[in-house]
Coordinates of C-alpha atoms and ligand atoms in Angstrom, one line a residue:
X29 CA -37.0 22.1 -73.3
X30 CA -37.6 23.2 -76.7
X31 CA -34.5 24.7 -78.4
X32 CA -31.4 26.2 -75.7
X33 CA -32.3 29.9 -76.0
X34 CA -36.0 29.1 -74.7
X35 CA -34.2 28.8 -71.0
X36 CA -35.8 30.7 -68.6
X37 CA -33.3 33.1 -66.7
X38 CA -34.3 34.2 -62.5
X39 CA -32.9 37.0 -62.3
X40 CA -32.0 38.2 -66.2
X41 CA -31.3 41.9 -65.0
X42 CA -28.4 40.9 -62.7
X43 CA -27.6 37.7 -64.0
X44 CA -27.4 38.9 -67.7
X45 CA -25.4 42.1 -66.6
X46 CA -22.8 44.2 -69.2
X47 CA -19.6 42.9 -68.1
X48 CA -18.4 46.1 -67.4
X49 CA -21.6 47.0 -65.2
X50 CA -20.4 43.6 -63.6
X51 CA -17.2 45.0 -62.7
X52 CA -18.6 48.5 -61.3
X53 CA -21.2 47.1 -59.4
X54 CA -18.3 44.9 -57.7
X55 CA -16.0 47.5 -57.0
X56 CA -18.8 50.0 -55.3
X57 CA -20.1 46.9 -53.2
X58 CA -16.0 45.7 -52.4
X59 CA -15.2 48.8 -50.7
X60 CA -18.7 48.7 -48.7
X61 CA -17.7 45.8 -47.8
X62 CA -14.0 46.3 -46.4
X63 CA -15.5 49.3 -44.5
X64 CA -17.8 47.1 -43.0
X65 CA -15.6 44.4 -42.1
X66 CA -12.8 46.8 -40.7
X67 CA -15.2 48.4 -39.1
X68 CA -17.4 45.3 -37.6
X69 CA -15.0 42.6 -37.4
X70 CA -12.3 42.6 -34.7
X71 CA -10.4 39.7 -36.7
X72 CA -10.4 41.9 -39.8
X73 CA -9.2 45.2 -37.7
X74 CA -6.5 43.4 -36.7
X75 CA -5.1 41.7 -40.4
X76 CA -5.6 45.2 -42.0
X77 CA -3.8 46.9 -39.7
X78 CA -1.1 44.5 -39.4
X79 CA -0.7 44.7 -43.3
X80 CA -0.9 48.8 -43.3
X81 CA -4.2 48.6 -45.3
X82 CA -6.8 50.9 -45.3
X83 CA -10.6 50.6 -46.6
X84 CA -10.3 53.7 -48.6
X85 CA -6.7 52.5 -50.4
X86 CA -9.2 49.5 -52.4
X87 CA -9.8 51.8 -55.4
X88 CA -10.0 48.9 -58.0
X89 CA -10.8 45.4 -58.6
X90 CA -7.0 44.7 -58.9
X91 CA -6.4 46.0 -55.7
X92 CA -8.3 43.1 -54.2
X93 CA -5.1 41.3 -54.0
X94 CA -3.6 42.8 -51.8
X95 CA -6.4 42.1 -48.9
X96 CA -5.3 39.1 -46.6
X97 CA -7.2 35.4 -47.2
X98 CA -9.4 34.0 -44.6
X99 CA -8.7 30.1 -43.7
X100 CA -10.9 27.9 -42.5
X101 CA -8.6 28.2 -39.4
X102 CA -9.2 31.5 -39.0
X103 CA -13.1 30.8 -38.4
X104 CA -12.5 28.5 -36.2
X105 CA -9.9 30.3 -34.3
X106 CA -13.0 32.8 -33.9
X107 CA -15.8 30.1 -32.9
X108 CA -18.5 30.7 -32.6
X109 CA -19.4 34.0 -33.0
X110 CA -16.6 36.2 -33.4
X111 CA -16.3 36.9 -37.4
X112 CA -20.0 37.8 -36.7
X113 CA -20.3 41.2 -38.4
X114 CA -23.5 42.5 -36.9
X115 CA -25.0 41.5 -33.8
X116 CA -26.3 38.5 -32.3
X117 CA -29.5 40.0 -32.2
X118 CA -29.9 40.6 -36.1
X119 CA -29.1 37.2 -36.9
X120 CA -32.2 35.2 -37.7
X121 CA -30.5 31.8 -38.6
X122 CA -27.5 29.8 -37.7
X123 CA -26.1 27.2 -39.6
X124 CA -23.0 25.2 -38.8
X125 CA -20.2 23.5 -41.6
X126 CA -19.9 19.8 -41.3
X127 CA -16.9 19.4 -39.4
X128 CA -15.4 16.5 -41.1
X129 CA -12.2 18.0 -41.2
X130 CA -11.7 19.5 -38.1
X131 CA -13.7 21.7 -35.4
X132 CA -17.0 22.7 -37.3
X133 CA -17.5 26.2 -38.3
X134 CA -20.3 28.4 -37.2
X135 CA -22.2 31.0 -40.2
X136 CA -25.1 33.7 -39.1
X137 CA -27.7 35.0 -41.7
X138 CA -29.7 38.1 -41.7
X139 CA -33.2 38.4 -42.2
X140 CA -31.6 40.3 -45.9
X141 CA -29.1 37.3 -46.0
X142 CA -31.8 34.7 -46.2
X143 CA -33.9 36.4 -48.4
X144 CA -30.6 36.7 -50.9
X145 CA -29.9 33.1 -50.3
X146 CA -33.3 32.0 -51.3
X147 CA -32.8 33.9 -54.3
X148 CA -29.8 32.8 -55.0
X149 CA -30.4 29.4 -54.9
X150 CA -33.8 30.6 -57.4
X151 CA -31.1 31.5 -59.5
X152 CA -29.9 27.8 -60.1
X153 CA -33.0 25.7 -59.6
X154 CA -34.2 27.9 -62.5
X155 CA -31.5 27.6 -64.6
X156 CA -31.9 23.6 -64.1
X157 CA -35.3 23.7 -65.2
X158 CA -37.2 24.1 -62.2
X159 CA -40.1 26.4 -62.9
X160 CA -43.4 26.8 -60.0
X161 CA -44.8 24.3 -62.0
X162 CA -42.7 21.4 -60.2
X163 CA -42.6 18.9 -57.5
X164 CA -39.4 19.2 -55.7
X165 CA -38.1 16.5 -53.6
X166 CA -35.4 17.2 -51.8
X167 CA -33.5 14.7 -50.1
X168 CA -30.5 16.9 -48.3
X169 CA -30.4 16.7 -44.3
X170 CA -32.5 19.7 -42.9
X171 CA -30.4 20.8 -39.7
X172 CA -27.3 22.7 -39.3
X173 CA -26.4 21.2 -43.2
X174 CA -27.2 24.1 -45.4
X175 CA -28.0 22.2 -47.9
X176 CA -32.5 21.3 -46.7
X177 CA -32.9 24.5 -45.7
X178 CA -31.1 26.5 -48.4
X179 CA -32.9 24.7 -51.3
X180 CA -36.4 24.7 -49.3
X181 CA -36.5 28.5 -49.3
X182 CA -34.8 29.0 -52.8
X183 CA -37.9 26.0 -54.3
X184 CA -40.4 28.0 -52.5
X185 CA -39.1 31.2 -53.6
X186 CA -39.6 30.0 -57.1
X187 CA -42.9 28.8 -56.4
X188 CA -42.1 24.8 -56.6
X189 CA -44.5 22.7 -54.8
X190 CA -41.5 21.2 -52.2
X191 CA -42.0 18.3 -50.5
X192 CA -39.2 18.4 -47.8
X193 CA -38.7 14.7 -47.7
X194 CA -35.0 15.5 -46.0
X195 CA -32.6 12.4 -46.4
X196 CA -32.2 8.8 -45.6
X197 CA -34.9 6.1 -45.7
X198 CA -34.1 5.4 -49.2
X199 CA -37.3 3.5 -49.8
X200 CA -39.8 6.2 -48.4
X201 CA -37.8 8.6 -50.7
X202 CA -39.2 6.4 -53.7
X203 CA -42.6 5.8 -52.3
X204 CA -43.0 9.8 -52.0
X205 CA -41.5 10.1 -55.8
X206 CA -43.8 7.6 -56.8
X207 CA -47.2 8.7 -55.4
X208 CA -46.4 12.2 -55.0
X209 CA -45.0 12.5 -58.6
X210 CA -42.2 14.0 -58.0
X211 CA -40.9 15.9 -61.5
X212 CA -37.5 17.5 -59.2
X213 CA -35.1 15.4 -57.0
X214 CA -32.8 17.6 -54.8
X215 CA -29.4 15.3 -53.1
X216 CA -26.3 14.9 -53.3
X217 CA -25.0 12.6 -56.5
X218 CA -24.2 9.8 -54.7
X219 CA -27.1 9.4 -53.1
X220 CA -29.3 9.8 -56.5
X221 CA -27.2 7.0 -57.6
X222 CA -28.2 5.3 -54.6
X223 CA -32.1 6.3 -55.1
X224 CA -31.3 4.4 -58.6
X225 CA -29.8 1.0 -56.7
X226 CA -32.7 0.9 -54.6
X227 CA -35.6 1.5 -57.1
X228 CA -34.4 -1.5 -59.0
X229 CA -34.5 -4.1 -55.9
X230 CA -37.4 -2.3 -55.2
X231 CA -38.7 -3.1 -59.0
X232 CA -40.1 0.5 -59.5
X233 CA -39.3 1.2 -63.3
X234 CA -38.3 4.9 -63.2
X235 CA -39.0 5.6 -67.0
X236 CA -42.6 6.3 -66.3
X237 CA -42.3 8.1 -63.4
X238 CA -42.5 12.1 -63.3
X239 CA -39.5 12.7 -62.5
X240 CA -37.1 14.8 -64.9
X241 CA -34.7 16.3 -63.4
X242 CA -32.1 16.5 -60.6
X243 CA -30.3 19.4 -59.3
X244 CA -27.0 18.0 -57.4
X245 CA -24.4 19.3 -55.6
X246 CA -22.5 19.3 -52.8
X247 CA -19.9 16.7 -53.2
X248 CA -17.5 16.2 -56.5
X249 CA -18.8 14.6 -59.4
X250 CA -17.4 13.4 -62.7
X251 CA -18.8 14.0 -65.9
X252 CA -19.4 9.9 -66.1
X253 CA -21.0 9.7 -62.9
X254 CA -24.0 12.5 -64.1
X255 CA -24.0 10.4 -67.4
X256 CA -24.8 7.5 -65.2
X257 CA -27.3 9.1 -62.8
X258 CA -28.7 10.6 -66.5
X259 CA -29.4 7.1 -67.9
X260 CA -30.6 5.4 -64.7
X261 CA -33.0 7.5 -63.6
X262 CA -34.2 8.7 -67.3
X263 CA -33.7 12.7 -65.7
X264 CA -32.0 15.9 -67.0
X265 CA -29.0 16.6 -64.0
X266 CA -27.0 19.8 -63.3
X267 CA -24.7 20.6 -60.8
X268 CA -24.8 23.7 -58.4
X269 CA -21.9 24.5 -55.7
X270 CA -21.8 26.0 -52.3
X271 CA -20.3 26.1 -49.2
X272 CA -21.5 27.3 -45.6
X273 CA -18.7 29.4 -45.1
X274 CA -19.5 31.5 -48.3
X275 CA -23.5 30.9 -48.0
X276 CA -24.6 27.8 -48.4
X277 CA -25.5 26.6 -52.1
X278 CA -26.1 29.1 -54.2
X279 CA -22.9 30.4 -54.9
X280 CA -22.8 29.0 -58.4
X281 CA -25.1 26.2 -60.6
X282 CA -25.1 25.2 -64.2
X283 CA -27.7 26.3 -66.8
X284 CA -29.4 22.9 -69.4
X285 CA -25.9 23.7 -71.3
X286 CA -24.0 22.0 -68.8
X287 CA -20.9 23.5 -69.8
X288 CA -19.7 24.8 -66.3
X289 CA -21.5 26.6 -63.5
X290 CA -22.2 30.1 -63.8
X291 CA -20.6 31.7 -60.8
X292 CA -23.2 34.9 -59.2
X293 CA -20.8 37.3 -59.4
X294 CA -22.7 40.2 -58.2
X295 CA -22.3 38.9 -54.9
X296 CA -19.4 37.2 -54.7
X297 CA -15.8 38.0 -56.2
X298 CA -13.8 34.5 -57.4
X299 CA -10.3 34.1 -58.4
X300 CA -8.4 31.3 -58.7
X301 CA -4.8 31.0 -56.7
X302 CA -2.0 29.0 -56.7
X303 CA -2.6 26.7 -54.1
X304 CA 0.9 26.4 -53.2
X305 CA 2.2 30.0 -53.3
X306 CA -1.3 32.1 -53.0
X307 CA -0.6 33.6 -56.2
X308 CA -3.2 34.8 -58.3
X309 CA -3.5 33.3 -61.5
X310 CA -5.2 34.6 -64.9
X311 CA -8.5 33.1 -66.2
X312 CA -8.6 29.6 -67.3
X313 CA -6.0 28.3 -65.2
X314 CA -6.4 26.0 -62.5
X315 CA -6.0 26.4 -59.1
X316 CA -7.9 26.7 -55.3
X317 CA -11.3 29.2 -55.9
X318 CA -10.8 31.8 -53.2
X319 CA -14.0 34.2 -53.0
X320 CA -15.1 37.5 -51.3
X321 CA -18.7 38.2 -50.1
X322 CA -20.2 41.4 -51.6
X323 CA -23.3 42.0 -50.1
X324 CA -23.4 39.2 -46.9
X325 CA -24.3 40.9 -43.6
X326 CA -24.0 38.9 -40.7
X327 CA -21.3 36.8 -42.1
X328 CA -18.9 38.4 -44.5
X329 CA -15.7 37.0 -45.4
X330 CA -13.2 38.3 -47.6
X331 CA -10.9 36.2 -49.7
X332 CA -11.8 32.5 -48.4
X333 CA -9.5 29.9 -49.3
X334 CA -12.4 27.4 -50.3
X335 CA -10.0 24.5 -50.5
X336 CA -11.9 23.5 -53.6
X337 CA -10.0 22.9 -57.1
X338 CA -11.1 24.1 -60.7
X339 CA -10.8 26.8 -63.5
X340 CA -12.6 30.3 -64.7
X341 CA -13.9 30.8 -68.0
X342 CA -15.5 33.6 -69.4
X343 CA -16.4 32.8 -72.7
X344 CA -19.9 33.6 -73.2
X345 CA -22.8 31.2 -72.6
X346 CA -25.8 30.5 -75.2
X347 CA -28.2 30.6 -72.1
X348 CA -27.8 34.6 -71.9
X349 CA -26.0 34.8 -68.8
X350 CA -22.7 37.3 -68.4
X351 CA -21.1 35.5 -65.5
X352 CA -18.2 33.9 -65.8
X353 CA -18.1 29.8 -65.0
X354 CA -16.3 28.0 -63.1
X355 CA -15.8 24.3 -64.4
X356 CA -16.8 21.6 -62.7
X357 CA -15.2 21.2 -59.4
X358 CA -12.4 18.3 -59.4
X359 CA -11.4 18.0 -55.9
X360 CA -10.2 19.5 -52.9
X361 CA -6.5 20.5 -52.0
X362 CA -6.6 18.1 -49.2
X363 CA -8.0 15.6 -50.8
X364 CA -4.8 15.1 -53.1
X365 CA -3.3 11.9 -52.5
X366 CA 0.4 11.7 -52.8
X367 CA 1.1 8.1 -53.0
X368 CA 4.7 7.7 -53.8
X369 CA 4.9 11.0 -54.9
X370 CA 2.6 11.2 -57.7
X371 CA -0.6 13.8 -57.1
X372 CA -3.9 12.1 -57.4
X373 CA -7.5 13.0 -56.9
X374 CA -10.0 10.4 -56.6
X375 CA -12.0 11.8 -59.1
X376 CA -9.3 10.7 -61.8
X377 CA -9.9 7.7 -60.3
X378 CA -13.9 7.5 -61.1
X379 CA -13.0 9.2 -64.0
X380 CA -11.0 6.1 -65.0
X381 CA -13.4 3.4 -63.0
X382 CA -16.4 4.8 -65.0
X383 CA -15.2 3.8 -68.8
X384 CA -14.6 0.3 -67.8
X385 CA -17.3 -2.1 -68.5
X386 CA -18.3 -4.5 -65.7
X387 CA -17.9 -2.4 -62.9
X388 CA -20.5 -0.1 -61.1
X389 CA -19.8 3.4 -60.0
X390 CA -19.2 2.2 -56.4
X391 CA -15.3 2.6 -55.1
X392 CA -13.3 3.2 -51.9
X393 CA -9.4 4.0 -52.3
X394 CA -7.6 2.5 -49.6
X395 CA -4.1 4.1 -49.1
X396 CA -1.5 2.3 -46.8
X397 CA 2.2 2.4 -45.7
X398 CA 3.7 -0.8 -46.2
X399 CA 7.8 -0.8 -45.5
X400 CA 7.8 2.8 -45.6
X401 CA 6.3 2.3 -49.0
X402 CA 3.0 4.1 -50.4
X403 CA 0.3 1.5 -51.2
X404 CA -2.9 2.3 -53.5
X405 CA -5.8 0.0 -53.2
X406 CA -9.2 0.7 -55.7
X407 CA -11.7 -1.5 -54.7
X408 CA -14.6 -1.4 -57.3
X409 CA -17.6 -3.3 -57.3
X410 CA -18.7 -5.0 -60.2
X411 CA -21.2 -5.8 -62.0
X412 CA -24.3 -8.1 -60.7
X413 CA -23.9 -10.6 -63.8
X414 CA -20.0 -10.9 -63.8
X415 CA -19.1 -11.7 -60.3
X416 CA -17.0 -15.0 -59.5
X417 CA -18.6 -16.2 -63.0
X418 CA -15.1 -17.5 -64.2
X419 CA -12.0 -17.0 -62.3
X420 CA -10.1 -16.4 -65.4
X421 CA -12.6 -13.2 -66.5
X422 CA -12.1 -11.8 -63.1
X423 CA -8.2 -12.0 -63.4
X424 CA -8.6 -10.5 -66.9
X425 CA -11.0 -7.6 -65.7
X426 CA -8.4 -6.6 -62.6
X427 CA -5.7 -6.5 -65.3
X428 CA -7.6 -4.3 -67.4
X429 CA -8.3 -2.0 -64.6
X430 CA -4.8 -1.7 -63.4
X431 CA -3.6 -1.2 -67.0
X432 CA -5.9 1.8 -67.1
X433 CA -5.1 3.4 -64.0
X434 CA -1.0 3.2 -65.0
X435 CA -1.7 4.8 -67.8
X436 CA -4.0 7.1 -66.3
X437 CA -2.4 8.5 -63.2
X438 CA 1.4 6.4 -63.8
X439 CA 0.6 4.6 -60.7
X440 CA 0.8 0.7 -59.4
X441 CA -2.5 0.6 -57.8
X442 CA -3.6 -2.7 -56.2
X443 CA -7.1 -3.4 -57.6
X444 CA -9.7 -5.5 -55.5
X445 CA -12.9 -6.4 -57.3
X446 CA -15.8 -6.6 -54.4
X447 CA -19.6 -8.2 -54.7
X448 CA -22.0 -6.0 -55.6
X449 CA -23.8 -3.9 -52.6
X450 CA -21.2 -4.3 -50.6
X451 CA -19.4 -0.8 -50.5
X452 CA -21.2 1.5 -48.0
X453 CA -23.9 3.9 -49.5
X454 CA -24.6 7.2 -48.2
X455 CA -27.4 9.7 -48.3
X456 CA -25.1 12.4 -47.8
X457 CA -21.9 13.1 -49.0
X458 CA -20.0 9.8 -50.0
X459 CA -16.0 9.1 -48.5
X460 CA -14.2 7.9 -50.9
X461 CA -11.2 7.3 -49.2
X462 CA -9.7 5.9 -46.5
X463 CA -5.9 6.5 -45.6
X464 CA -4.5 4.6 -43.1
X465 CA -1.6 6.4 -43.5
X466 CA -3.3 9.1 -41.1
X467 CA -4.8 6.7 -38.8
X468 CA -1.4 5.8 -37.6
X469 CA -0.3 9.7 -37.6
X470 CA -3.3 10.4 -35.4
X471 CA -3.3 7.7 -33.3
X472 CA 0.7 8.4 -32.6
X473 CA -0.4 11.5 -31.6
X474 CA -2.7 10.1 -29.1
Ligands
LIG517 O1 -22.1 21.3 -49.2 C1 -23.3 23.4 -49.5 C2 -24.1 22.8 -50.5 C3 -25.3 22.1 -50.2 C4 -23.8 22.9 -51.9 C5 -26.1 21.6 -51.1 C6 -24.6 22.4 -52.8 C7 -25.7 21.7 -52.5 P1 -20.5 22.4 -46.9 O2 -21.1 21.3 -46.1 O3 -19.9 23.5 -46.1 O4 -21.6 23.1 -47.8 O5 -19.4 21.8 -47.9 C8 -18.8 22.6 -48.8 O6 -18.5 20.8 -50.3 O7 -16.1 23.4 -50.2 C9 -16.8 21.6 -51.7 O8 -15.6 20.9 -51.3 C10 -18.0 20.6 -51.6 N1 -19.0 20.9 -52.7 C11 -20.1 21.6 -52.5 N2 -20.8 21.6 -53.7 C12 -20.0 20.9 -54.6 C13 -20.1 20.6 -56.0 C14 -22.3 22.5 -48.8 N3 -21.1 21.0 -56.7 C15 -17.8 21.8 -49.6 N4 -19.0 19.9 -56.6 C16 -17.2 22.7 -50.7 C17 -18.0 19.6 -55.8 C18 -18.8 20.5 -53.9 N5 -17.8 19.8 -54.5

C-alpha cells in the first residue's frame, strides 16, 4: 500500500456519494420499502396499523422514528417463514442465525439479494486490500452460518482466487496457507489467533509466508487483540460486521485506516438508541445500532434492534468514502455483566488482560453467586516461560492483574492464572463467559 489515498474504492459512485444525495437516495428507497413491507408482511400490517401509521405519512428521514423496532423475538415469533416478504418461490437461498441465544432465526435471499450481498461484501474485502490479484482463504463454517457463503460470493465477485477451506482442522488450514500461498485469511479473530498458536507448535515461521492480510469479523474484538493477530502473523487486519438478520456480513468493514467501519448506508439506515429507553440518540453517542433494510427483497426488516453496542461518526475519512462509521463494536446488551451492580463487558476485560505482560490473549470470565453475593473469576493464561517458575512471581503477577482490573472496571475480581493451552480454542466464535449464575436460573426452571 503505497501512500493512504492510493486505496482502491468497490463501488466509488455509491460508496463516495454527496451526503445529501445519501440522504435522498434513503428517503425514496425508505418509503419503497414501508410500502412493501405493509403491503407484504402480515407482521408489519399489523404493528402499523396498531400504531395508526400509514406508508404515505414517512415523508422524511426524521420520520423514521416513529416506525415500530423489530426484535429478535419478533422473528422468531414468525419462524420460519412468516416475515418472508415475497414468496417462497423467489427465494433462492436460506440461511439460518446461530441460535445461541435462543430458537434460531430463519433469513431468505433473492436471486437480486445475493447478488447485492456479494457486492456488498466486495465492498469491504476491497477496502481491506483484497484486489483479484489474491488468494483468499477463508476459514468461516460454510452452512446455514452466513459467514462461508457470504465472503465466497463477495471474493469471487471481486475476482480473488478463493480457496474455500471452510473451518476447523487447524493444521490443514496451515498446510493449504503454506503451499497454496495464501496472501488473504478470512475467520473470525479468535480463530486467527488460534491459526497463530498452532503454526508455532507446528514450527511454520509465518514471516515468509504470503500471507498479508486478514479480513475478520464476526465476533468482538479489541484494538490489542488485532495488534496481536498483527504482530503474530506479520499481516495487515480489518474488521467488517454483519449479522444474518440484517444480511449477513456486509453490512459495514473498515477501510487500511482502521479508524471505524464504514457503514453502506445506501442500503441500510443505522441509528443508535438508548438501549434502555429506545430513545434515539444524536451522532457520536453510544448506544444499541438499530438498522432498517433499504433495498432487501425477501427479507426486509425495519428498525432491528441488533443487540450490538457502539457509536456513529461522521467525520470524513482520508480513504474517500462518504458513509458515516460506526466504531468498533464493544459488546452486546446481553452480554453486560452486572456483577454486584457494576456494568461490565468482557471486552474491558481483554482490554485490560491485553497490556499485562506475561499473559496470552486466552481468557474465560466465570461469574458465580456465592451467599447471594456476585463473584468474578478471570482466568488468564500465561505465558509459556513464566508458568509455576517461582511461586513468589506468580503471586506478584495475580496482584498486578487484580490491581488493574479495580482500577479498570472498580471490581474485586478473583484472578486464576491457568497453563498455557489449556483454555478451549475455537474456530468459530469464541465464549468468553460462563455465568453460572444462569445455570442455576435455568435449571430452576426445569
Ligand atoms: O456473524 C455475520 C458475519 C459473518 C459477520 C462473518 C462478519 C463476518 P450472526 O451469526 O447472525 O452473523 O451474528 C451476528 O455477531 O449481532 C454481533 O453481535 C456479532 N458480530 C458480527 N460481526 C462483528 C464484529 C454473523 N465485526 C452477531 N464485531 C452480531 C463485533 C460482531 N461483533
Amino acid at each position: 500500500m503505497e501512500g493512504k489515498n492510493k486505496m482502491d474504492i468497490w463501488d466509488s459512485k455509491n460508496e463516495c456519494m454527496p451526503r445529501q444525495e445519501i440522504a435522498q437516495l434513503q428517503l425514496e428507497r425508505l418509503q419503497s420499502l414501508v410500502n412493501r413491507c405493509y403491503k407484504n408482511v402480515a407482521f408489519y400490517h399489523k404493528k402499523f396499523d396498531e400504531i395508526g401509521i400509514e406508508p404515505e405519512d414517512i415523508q422524511s428521514l426524521d420520520d423514521l422514528r416513529y416506525l415500530p423496532f423489530t426484535t429478535k423475538d419478533d422473528l422468531r415469533n414468525s419462524y420460519p417463514y412468516g416475515m418472508f416478504a415475497v414468496p417462497l418461490r423467489e427465494v433462492v437461498r436460506i440461511h439460518s442465525s446461530s441460535g445461541t441465544t435462543g430458537k434460531a432465526t430463519v433469513v431468505g435471499y433473492t436471486q437480486n439479494d445475493i447478488s447485492l450481498w456479494s457486492d456488498l461484501v466486495a465492498r469491504f474485502l476491497t477496502s481491506g486490500g483484497v484486489t483479484k490479484d489474491d488468494v483468499i482463504q477463508i476459514a468461516f463454517g460454510y452452512g446455514l452460518f452466513t459467514g462461508g457463503f457470504g465472503l465466497h460470493y463477495g471474493a469471487e465477485r471481486i475476482g480473488a482466487s478463493v480457496i474455500p477451506a471452510s473451518s476447523g482442522n487447524t493444521k490443514r488450514q496451515i498446510q493449504i496457507m503454506v503451499d497454496f500461498k495464501t496472501t488473504a485469511l478470512v475467520c473470525t479473530p479468535s480463530y486467527a489467533l488460534y491459526i497463530a498458536e498452532v503454526m508455532e507448535e507446528m514450527g511454520v515461521d509465518p514471516k515468509p509466508l504470503s500471507l498479508k492480510l486478514g479480513l475478520f469479523g464476526s465476533e468482538p474484538w479489541t484494538e490489542s487483540m488485532r495488534k496481536q493477530i498483527e504482530e503474530r502473523l506479520f499481516i495487515s487486519a480489518t474488521d467488517n460486521y454483519g449479522l444474518s438478520e440484517i444480511i449477513g456480513p456486509g453490512v459495514s468493514g473498515e477501510c487500511l485506516n482502521k479508524n471505524g467501519l464504514h457503514i453502506y448506508e445506501d442500503h441500510f439506515i443505522p441509528e443508535i438508541i438508548d438501549p434502555a429507553t429506545g430513545k434515539a440518540l444524536p451522532m457520536g453517542e453510544k448506544g444499541e445500532l438499530v438498522l432498517t433494510t433499504l433495498t432487501k427483497e425477501a427479507f426486509p426488516v425495519i428498525r432491528y434492534r441488533t443487540g450490538d453496542i457502539t457509536q456513529l461518526f461522521d467525520d470524513p475519512c482520508s480513504c474517500g468514502r462518504t458513509m458515516v462509521r460506526m466504531k468498533k463494536v464493544s459488546g452486546r446488551t446481553d452480554d453486560m455483566l452486572i456483577v454486584r451492580g457494576v456494568n461490565i463487558f468482557p471486552s474491558q476485560i481483554e482490554e485490560i488482560l491485553m497490556g499485562i505482560e506475561g499473559t496470552e490473549p486466552h481468557y474465560q470470565i466465570i461469574i458465580d453467586r456465592k451467599k447471594a453475593l456476585d463473584e468474578l473469576e478471570i482466568q488468564v493464561e500465561v505465558s509459556e516461560n513464566i508458568f509455576f517458575d517461582e511461586m513468589k512471581k506468580e503471586q506478584e503477577l495475580i496482584e498486578h492483574i487484580k490491581k488493574e482490573i479495580f482500577s479498570g472496571l472498580g471490581i474485586n475480581a478473583k484472578i486464576k492464572l491457568v497453563e498455557p493451552k489449556s483454555i478451549e480454542r475455537t474456530t468459530g466464535k469464541s465464549k468468553r463467559v460462563i455465568d453460572k449464575r444462569q445455570i442455576y436460573n435455568n435449571n430452576d426452571i426445569e
